[in-house]
Structure formats: structure tokens, C-alpha cells
Amino acid sequence: MNILLVEDETRIADFVARGLKGDGFAVTHAPDGETALEFLKDNSFDVVILDLMLPGISGQDVCRKMRAKNDHTPVLMLSALDETDDRVQGLNVGADDYLPKPFDFDELIARLRALDRRNSRYMADVGESGHILECGRIRFNQESFIVTVDGRAVDLSDKEREMLLMFMLNSQKVLARERILNSVWGADSDPLTNVIDVYVGRLRKKLTLTKDELKNIRGVGYRFSVENDTDFPKI
Ligand code: CA
């Protein structure tokens, strides 16, 4: 597995890089966000380990810039601040997982493998079906990852896209919170997190969905149902 390690503290960077290499990973180290974005421009990585507090461009901004450029490499965010706010904030800018410092090295390895597995499976699913999903005015191109509403492209983060894909594949069905959480954020997610509600809010806003179209089924989860018969132009 090919890892980009973005960490400004030499001591931690050396420790993590040495450990990862010892486990057979290839590691490229970037000491700041600018260098990381340079590396990402020309190289492909399986996972990016991204420290939150960096000199210059912050980890959050690196992640935001990656997603804005349609770079969907899984991001594991590292931070000394173990607070729910930071976790949700990290996930909001498109990070896929979050690990508070100090962390157990075995846990880091386990999370990296899980992210890589999830990404490979997702890419394989997309490759197999390789077509356009359509629910009413919303279209999801599984090859280009472009999502349009009424023919207009909508900018979604990695997680928002993953969540939307899950809703579209299960249109008209009630999806349990646990299922969404497990599928999009992984089996070890905190069941009490409000991250699903945060993301539902963002999807409603970005896709101009009504509360009925992406409906909260109290105590259970959410149901996505968008009418299919529209006269909106298609692209
Ligand atoms: Ca740092």
C-alpha cells in the first residue's frame, strides 16, 4: 500500500514512517500541506494520513482542496484534539476517518487497511455497473462521479457522494441509521454520533431535496424518494 504521510512533527513522522515501512508499506513524507498538494498532483496514493495542525495550509484545507479537485484518495485525519467537533469538522471537509493522537500503532495499521479495502471495494462496484443512476431530477454518473440536479453539476464531498449513492441504490426503502453508518463510516463508528444528520442536512441543501424526499423516519433512519416523472432537461 502506498501512503502519503503529511505530518510536520519530525519525531512523529519518523516514528510512523519507520513503523509503516517495517510493515511493508511504501511511505512518502510531506512536512506541510503545500508539499502534500504538490505530491498529490503527480502521484497516486492508496491512503493519505493527514495531520490536522500543520504550518501554512491546515489539514482541513488540504482535504478540502483535494476533494475540490475531485481527488477521492481516502484520507485518515490525525489530530491531538480529541473532540467531537473536530471529528465532525474533519469528516465535513471530506476526510474518511479520524484518529486522535496519541494513537496505538496497530490501530493505525488496522484503519489504513480498512480504508484501503473499502475504497477498493467501492471502486470495483463502480467499475462493474459503470452506468448512470437516475432518480427523478438527480443523476449520478458512477464513472465520472459527476452528480447533477436538473442537469446542473453539484459539488459533493466524498462521503456525501457515498451516502447519496447508497440512498439512490435503495430508493423508496427505509435505510436504518446503523446501516448507513456502517456502510459509509465503517463498523467501528460511534452509534451516537450525529454525523448522519449533519450529512443529510448537507445533501438536502446541495441537492435541493425537500424533507419529504429525504425523509427522517423517526427512530429508524431515512428514506430517499424522489419522483421519477419530471420534464427537466437531461444531460
Ligand atoms: Ca502538527
CSV table of C-alpha atoms in Angstrom, one decimal, residues 7-167:
chain,number,residue,atom,x,y,z
A,7,GLU,CA,3.0,15.5,9.4
A,8,ASP,CA,5.1,18.4,10.5
A,9,GLU,CA,6.5,17.0,13.7
A,10,THR,CA,9.7,15.2,12.7
A,11,ARG,CA,9.6,12.9,15.7
A,12,ILE,CA,6.1,11.6,14.9
A,13,ALA,CA,6.7,11.5,11.2
A,14,ASP,CA,9.9,9.4,11.7
A,15,PHE,CA,8.2,7.0,14.1
A,16,VAL,CA,5.2,6.5,11.9
A,17,ALA,CA,7.2,6.2,8.6
A,18,ARG,CA,9.6,3.7,10.1
A,19,GLY,CA,6.7,1.6,11.5
A,20,LEU,CA,4.8,1.6,8.3
A,21,LYS,CA,7.8,0.7,6.2
A,22,GLY,CA,8.5,-2.1,8.6
A,23,ASP,CA,5.0,-3.4,7.9
A,24,GLY,CA,5.7,-3.3,4.1
A,25,PHE,CA,4.0,0.0,3.3
A,26,ALA,CA,5.6,2.5,0.8
A,27,VAL,CA,5.7,5.9,2.5
A,28,THR,CA,6.2,9.4,1.1
A,29,HIS,CA,6.5,12.1,3.7
A,30,ALA,CA,5.3,15.7,3.3
A,31,PRO,CA,6.2,18.1,6.2
A,32,ASP,CA,3.4,20.6,5.3
A,33,GLY,CA,0.2,20.9,3.3
A,34,GLU,CA,1.7,22.7,0.3
A,35,THR,CA,4.3,19.9,-0.2
A,36,ALA,CA,1.4,17.3,0.2
A,37,LEU,CA,-0.7,19.0,-2.5
A,38,GLU,CA,2.4,19.1,-4.8
A,39,PHE,CA,2.9,15.3,-4.3
A,40,LEU,CA,-0.8,14.6,-4.9
A,41,LYS,CA,-0.7,16.4,-8.2
A,42,ASP,CA,1.6,14.0,-9.8
A,43,ASN,CA,1.3,10.8,-7.7
A,44,SER,CA,-1.4,8.3,-6.8
A,45,PHE,CA,-1.6,7.1,-3.2
A,46,ASP,CA,-3.8,4.5,-1.6
A,47,VAL,CA,-4.4,6.4,1.6
A,48,VAL,CA,-3.3,9.9,2.9
A,49,ILE,CA,-2.5,10.2,6.6
A,50,LEU,CA,-3.2,13.9,7.2
A,51,ASP,CA,-2.2,15.8,10.4
A,52,LEU,CA,-4.8,18.5,11.2
A,53,MET,CA,-2.4,21.1,12.7
A,54,LEU,CA,0.2,22.0,10.0
A,55,PRO,CA,2.2,25.1,9.3
A,56,GLY,CA,0.7,27.1,6.4
A,57,ILE,CA,-2.2,25.2,4.9
A,58,SER,CA,-4.1,23.3,7.6
A,59,GLY,CA,-5.0,19.6,7.3
A,60,GLN,CA,-8.6,20.5,6.8
A,61,ASP,CA,-7.8,22.8,3.9
A,62,VAL,CA,-5.6,20.2,2.3
A,63,CYS,CA,-8.5,17.8,2.4
A,64,ARG,CA,-10.9,20.4,1.1
A,65,LYS,CA,-8.6,21.2,-1.8
A,66,MET,CA,-8.2,17.5,-2.7
A,67,ARG,CA,-12.0,17.0,-2.8
A,68,ALA,CA,-12.5,20.2,-4.8
A,69,LYS,CA,-10.0,18.8,-7.4
A,70,ASN,CA,-12.0,15.5,-7.5
A,71,ASP,CA,-9.2,13.7,-5.7
A,72,HIS,CA,-11.0,10.9,-3.8
A,73,THR,CA,-8.0,9.2,-2.2
A,74,PRO,CA,-9.1,8.1,1.2
A,75,VAL,CA,-7.9,10.5,4.0
A,76,LEU,CA,-7.2,9.4,7.6
A,77,MET,CA,-7.1,12.6,9.6
A,78,LEU,CA,-4.8,12.7,12.7
A,79,SER,CA,-5.3,15.2,15.4
A,80,ALA,CA,-4.3,15.9,19.0
A,81,LEU,CA,-7.7,17.4,19.6
A,82,ASP,CA,-9.9,14.5,20.6
A,83,GLU,CA,-13.2,16.3,20.5
A,84,THR,CA,-16.4,15.5,18.6
A,85,ASP,CA,-16.5,18.9,17.0
A,86,ASP,CA,-13.1,18.4,15.4
A,87,ARG,CA,-14.1,14.9,14.3
A,88,VAL,CA,-17.3,16.2,12.6
A,89,GLN,CA,-15.4,19.1,11.1
A,90,GLY,CA,-12.8,16.7,9.7
A,91,LEU,CA,-15.5,14.5,8.2
A,92,ASN,CA,-17.3,17.5,6.9
A,93,VAL,CA,-14.3,18.6,4.7
A,94,GLY,CA,-14.2,15.1,3.2
A,95,ALA,CA,-11.9,13.1,5.5
A,96,ASP,CA,-12.9,9.4,5.6
A,97,ASP,CA,-11.7,8.5,9.1
A,98,TYR,CA,-10.3,10.2,12.1
A,99,LEU,CA,-7.7,9.1,14.6
A,100,PRO,CA,-6.9,11.1,17.8
A,101,LYS,CA,-3.2,11.4,18.9
A,102,PRO,CA,-1.6,9.7,20.7
A,103,PHE,CA,-2.7,6.6,18.9
A,104,ASP,CA,-1.9,2.9,19.0
A,105,PHE,CA,0.2,1.9,16.1
A,106,ASP,CA,-1.7,-1.3,15.5
A,107,GLU,CA,-4.9,0.7,15.4
A,108,LEU,CA,-3.4,3.0,12.7
A,109,ILE,CA,-2.5,0.0,10.6
A,110,ALA,CA,-6.0,-1.6,11.0
A,111,ARG,CA,-7.6,1.7,10.0
A,112,LEU,CA,-5.4,2.1,7.0
A,113,ARG,CA,-6.2,-1.4,5.8
A,114,ALA,CA,-9.9,-0.8,6.4
A,115,LEU,CA,-9.8,2.4,4.3
A,116,ASP,CA,-8.0,0.7,1.5
A,117,ARG,CA,-10.3,-2.2,1.5
A,118,ARG,CA,-13.4,0.0,1.5
A,119,ASN,CA,-12.0,2.1,-1.3
A,120,SER,CA,-11.1,-0.9,-3.5
A,121,ARG,CA,-14.5,-2.5,-3.0
A,122,TYR,CA,-16.2,0.8,-3.8
A,123,MET,CA,-14.1,1.3,-7.0
A,124,ALA,CA,-14.8,-2.4,-8.0
A,125,ASP,CA,-18.6,-1.9,-7.5
A,126,VAL,CA,-18.5,1.3,-9.6
A,127,GLY,CA,-16.4,-0.4,-12.3
A,128,GLU,CA,-18.8,-3.3,-12.6
A,129,SER,CA,-22.0,-1.4,-13.0
A,130,GLY,CA,-20.4,1.6,-14.7
A,131,HIS,CA,-23.6,3.4,-15.6
A,132,ILE,CA,-25.7,6.3,-14.7
A,133,LEU,CA,-28.2,6.1,-11.8
A,134,GLU,CA,-31.2,8.3,-12.1
A,135,CYS,CA,-33.9,9.2,-9.6
A,136,GLY,CA,-36.1,12.0,-10.8
A,137,ARG,CA,-34.1,15.1,-11.3
A,138,ILE,CA,-31.0,13.6,-9.8
A,139,ARG,CA,-28.4,11.8,-11.9
A,140,PHE,CA,-25.3,10.0,-10.6
A,141,ASN,CA,-22.7,9.1,-13.1
A,142,GLN,CA,-20.8,6.2,-11.5
A,143,GLU,CA,-17.9,6.5,-13.9
A,144,SER,CA,-17.1,10.2,-13.7
A,145,PHE,CA,-18.6,10.6,-10.2
A,146,ILE,CA,-20.5,13.6,-11.5
A,147,VAL,CA,-23.8,14.3,-9.8
A,148,THR,CA,-26.3,16.6,-11.4
A,149,VAL,CA,-29.6,18.1,-10.3
A,150,ASP,CA,-31.8,19.3,-13.1
A,151,GLY,CA,-28.8,19.0,-15.4
A,152,ARG,CA,-26.6,21.2,-13.2
A,153,ALA,CA,-23.4,19.6,-11.7
A,154,VAL,CA,-23.4,19.6,-7.9
A,155,ASP,CA,-20.1,19.6,-5.9
A,156,LEU,CA,-20.3,16.8,-3.3
A,157,SER,CA,-17.6,15.6,-0.8
A,158,ASP,CA,-16.5,12.0,-0.9
A,159,LYS,CA,-18.8,11.0,2.0
A,160,GLU,CA,-21.8,12.9,0.7
A,161,ARG,CA,-21.4,11.1,-2.6
A,162,GLU,CA,-21.1,7.7,-0.9
A,163,MET,CA,-24.2,8.5,1.1
A,164,LEU,CA,-26.2,9.7,-1.9
A,165,LEU,CA,-25.1,6.6,-3.9
A,166,MET,CA,-26.4,4.4,-1.0
A,167,PHE,CA,-29.7,6.3,-0.9
